[in-house]
mmCIF file of N, CA and C in Angstrom:
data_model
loop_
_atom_site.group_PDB
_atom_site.id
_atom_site.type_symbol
_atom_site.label_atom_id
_atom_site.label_comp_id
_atom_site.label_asym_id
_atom_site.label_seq_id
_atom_site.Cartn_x
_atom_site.Cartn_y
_atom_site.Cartn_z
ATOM 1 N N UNK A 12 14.114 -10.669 -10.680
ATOM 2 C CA UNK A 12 13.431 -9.638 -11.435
ATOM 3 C C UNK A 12 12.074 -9.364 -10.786
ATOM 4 N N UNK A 13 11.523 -8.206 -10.985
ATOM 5 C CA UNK A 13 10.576 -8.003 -10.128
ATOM 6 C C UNK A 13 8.857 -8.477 -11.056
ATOM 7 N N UNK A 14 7.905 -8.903 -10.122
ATOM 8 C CA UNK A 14 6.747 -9.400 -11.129
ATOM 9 C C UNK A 14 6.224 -8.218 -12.470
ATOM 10 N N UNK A 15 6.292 -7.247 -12.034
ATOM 11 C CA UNK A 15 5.878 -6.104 -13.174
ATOM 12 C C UNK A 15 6.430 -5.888 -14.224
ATOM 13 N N UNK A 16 8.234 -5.946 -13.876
ATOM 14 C CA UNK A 16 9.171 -6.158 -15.122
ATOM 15 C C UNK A 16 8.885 -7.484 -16.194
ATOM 16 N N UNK A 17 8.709 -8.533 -15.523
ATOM 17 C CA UNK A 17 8.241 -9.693 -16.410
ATOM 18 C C UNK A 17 6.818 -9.748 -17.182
ATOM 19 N N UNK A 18 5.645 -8.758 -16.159
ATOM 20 C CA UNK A 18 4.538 -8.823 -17.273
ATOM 21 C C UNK A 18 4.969 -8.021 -18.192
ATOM 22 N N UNK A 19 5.719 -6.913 -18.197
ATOM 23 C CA UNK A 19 5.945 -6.124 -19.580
ATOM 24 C C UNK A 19 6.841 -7.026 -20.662
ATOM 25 N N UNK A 20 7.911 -8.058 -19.626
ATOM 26 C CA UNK A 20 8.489 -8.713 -21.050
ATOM 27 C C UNK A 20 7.534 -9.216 -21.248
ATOM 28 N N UNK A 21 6.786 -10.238 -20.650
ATOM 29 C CA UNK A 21 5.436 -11.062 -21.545
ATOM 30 C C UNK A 21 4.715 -10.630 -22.322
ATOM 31 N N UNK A 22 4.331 -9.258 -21.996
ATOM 32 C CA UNK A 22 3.175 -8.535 -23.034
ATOM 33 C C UNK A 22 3.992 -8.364 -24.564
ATOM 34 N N UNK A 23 5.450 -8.130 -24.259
ATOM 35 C CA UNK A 23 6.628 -7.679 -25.472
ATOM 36 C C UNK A 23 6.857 -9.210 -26.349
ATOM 37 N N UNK A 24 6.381 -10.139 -25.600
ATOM 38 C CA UNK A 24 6.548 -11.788 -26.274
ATOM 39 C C UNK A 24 7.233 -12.196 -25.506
ATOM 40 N N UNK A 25 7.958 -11.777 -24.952
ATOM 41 C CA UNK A 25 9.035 -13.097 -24.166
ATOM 42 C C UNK A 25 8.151 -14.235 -23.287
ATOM 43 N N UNK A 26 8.506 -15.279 -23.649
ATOM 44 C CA UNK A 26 7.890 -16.309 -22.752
ATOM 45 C C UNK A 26 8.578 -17.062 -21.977
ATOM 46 N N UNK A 27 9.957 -16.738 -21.647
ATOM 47 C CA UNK A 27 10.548 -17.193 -20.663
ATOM 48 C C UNK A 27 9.930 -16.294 -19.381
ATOM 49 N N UNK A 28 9.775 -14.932 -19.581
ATOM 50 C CA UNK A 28 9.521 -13.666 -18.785
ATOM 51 C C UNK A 28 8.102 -14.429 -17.892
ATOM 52 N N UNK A 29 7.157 -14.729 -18.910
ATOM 53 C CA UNK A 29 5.901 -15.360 -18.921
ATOM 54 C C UNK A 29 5.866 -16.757 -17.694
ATOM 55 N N UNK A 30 6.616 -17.545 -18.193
ATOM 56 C CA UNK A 30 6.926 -18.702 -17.128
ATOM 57 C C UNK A 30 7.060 -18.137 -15.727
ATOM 58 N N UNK A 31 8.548 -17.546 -15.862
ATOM 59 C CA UNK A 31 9.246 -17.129 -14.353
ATOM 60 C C UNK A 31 7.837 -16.087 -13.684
ATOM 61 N N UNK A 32 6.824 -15.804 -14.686
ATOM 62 C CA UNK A 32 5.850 -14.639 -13.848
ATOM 63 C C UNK A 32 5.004 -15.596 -13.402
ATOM 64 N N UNK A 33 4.503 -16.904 -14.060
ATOM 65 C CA UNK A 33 3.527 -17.678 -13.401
ATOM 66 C C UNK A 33 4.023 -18.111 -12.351
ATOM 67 N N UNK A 34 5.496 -18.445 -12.026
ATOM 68 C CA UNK A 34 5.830 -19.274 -11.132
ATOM 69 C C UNK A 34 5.902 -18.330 -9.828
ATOM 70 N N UNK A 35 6.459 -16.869 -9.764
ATOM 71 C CA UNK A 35 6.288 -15.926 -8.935
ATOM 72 C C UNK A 35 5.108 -15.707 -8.330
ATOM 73 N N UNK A 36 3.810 -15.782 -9.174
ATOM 74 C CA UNK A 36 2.169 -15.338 -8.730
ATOM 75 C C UNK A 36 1.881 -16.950 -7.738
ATOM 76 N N UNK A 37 2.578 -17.904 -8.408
ATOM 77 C CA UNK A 37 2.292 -19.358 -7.260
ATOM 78 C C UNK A 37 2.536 -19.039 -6.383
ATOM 79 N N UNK A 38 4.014 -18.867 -6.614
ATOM 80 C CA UNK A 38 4.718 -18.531 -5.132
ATOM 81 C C UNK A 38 3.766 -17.663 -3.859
ATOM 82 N N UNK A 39 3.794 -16.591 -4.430
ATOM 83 C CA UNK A 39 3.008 -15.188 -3.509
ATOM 84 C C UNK A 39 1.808 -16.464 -3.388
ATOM 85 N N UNK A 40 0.890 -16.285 -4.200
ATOM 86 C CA UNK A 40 -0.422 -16.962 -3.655
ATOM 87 C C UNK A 40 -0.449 -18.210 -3.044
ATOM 88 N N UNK A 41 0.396 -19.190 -2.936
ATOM 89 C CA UNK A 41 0.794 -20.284 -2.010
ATOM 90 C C UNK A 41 0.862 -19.588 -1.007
ATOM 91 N N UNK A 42 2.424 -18.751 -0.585
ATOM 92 C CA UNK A 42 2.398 -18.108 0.725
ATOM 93 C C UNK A 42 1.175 -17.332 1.162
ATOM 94 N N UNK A 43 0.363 -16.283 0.754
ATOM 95 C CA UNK A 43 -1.196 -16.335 0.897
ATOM 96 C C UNK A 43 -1.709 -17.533 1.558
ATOM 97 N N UNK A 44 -2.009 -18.104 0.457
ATOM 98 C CA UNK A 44 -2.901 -19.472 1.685
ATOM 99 C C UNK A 44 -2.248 -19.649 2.896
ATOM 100 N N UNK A 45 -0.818 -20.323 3.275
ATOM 101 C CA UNK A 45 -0.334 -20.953 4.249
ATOM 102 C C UNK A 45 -0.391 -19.536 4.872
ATOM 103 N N UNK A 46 -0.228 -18.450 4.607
ATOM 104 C CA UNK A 46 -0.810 -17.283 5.809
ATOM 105 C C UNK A 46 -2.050 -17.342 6.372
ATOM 106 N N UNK A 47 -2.734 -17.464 5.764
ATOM 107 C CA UNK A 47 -4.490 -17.665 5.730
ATOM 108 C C UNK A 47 -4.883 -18.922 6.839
ATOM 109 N N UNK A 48 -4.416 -20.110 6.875
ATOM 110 C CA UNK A 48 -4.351 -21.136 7.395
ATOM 111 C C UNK A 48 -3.676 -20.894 8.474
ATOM 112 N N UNK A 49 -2.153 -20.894 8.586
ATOM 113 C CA UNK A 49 -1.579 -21.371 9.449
ATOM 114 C C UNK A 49 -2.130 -20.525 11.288
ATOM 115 N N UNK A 50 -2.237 -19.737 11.082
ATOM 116 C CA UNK A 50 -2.734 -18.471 12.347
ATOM 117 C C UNK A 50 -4.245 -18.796 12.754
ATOM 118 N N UNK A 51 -4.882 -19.948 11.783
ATOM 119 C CA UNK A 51 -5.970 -19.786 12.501
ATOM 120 C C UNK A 51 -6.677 -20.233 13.688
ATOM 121 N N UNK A 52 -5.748 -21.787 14.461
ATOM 122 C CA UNK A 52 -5.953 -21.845 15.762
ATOM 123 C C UNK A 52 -5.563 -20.785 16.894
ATOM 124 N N UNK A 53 -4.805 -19.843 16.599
ATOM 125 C CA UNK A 53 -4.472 -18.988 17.513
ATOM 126 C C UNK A 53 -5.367 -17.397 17.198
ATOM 127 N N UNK A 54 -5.554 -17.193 15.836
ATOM 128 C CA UNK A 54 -5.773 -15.665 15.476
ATOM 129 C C UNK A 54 -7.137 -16.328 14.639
ATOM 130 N N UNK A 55 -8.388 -16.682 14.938
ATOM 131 C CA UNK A 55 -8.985 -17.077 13.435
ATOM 132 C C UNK A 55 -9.670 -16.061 12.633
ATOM 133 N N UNK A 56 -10.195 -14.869 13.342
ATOM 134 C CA UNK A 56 -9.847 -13.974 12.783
ATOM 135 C C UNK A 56 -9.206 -13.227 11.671
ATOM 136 N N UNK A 57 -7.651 -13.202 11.633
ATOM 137 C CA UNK A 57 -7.073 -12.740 11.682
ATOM 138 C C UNK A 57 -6.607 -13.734 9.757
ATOM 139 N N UNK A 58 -7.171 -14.927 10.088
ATOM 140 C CA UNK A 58 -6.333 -15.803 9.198
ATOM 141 C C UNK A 58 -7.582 -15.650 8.189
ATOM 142 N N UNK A 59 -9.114 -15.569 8.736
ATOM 143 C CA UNK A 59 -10.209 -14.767 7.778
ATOM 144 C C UNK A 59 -9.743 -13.942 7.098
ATOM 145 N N UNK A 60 -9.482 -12.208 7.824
ATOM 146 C CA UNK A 60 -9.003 -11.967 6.886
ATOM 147 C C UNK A 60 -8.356 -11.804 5.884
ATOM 148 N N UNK A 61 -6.981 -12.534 6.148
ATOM 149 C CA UNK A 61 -6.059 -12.698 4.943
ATOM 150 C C UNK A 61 -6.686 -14.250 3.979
ATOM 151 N N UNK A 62 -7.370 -14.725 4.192
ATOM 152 C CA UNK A 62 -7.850 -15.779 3.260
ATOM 153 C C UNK A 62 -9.063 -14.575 2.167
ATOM 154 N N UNK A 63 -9.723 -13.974 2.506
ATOM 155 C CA UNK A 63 -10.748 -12.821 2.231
ATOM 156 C C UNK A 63 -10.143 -11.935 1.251
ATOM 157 N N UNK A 64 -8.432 -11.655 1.845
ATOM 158 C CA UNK A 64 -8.018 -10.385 0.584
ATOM 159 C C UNK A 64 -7.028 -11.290 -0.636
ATOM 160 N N UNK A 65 -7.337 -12.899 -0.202
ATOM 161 C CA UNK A 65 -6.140 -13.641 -1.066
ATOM 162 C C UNK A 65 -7.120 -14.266 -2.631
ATOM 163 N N UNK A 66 -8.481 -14.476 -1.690
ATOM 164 C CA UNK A 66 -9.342 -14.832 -2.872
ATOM 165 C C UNK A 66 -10.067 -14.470 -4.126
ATOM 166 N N UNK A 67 -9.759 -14.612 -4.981
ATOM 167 C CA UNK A 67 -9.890 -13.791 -6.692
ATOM 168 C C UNK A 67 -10.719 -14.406 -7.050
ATOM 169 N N UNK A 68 -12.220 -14.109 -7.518
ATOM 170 C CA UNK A 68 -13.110 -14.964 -8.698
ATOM 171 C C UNK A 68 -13.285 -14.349 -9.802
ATOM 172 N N UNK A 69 -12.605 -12.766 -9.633
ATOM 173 C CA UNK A 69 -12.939 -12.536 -10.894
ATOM 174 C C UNK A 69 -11.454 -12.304 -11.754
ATOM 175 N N UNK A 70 -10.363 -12.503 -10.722
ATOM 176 C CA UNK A 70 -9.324 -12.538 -11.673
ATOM 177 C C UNK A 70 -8.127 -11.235 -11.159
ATOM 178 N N UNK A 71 -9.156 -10.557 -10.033
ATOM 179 C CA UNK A 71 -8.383 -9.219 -9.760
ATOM 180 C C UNK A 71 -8.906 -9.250 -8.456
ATOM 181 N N UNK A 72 -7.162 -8.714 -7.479
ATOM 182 C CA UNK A 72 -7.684 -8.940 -5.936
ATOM 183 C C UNK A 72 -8.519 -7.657 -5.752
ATOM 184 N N UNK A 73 -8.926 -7.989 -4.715
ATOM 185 C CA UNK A 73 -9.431 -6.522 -4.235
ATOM 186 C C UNK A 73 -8.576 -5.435 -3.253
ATOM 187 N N UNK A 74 -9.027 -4.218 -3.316
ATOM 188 C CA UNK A 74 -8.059 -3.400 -2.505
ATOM 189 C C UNK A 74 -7.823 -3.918 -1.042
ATOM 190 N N UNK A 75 -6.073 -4.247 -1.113
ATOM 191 C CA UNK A 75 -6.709 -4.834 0.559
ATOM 192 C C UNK A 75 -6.979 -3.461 1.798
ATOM 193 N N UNK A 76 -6.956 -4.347 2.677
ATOM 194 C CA UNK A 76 -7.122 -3.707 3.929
ATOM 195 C C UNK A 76 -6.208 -3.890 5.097
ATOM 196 N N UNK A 77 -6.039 -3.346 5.560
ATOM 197 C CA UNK A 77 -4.964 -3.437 7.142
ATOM 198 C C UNK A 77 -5.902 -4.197 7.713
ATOM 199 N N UNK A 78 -4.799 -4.960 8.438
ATOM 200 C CA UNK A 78 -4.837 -6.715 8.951
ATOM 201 C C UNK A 78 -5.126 -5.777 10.193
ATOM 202 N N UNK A 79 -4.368 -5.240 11.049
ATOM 203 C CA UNK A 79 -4.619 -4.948 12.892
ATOM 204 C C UNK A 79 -4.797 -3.205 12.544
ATOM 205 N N UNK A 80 -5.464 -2.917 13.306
ATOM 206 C CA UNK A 80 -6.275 -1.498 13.360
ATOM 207 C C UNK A 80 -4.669 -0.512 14.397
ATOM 208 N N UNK A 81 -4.441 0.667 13.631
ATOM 209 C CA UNK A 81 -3.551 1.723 14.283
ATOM 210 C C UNK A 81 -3.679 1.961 15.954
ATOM 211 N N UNK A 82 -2.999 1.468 16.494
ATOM 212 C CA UNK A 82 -3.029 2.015 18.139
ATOM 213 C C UNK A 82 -2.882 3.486 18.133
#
C-alpha cells in the first residue's frame, strides 16, 4: 500500500494502517542514512548532500534538491 493511502487510513482510525506507516517512514529514512553514509569515501560531497535533505528538526523535510547538476 502506498505511504499516503495509510496516513488517510490512520487519520480515519485505523491503527493497523498507522503501524505499517511507521514502519514504511523507518524504512525510507534508514535507507536515507545508509545513502548519506555509504558514498562518502568516494563522493563526500555528494553523501552531504543527501544527509542535508534527509535531516528533519522540525518534523517536515525540506524541498529537496537535485543531487548532480543537468549536463
Amino acid at each position: 500500500m502506498r505511504p499516503w493511502d495509510l496516513a488517510r487510513a490512520e487519520r480515519g482510525g485505523d491503527v493497523t494502517a498507522g503501524r505499517r506507516l511507521d514502519s514504511a517512514i523507518t524504512a525510507l529514512l534508514t535507507a536515507c542514512r545508509v545513502l548519506s553514509t555509504e558514498p562518502t569515501p568516494f563522493l563526500p560531497t555528494l553523501a552531504t548532500k543527501i544527509s542535508a535533505q534527509c535531516v528533519t528538526l522540525t518534523g517536515q523535510l525540506s524541498r529537496p534538491q537535485p543531487l548532480f547538476p543537468r549536463l
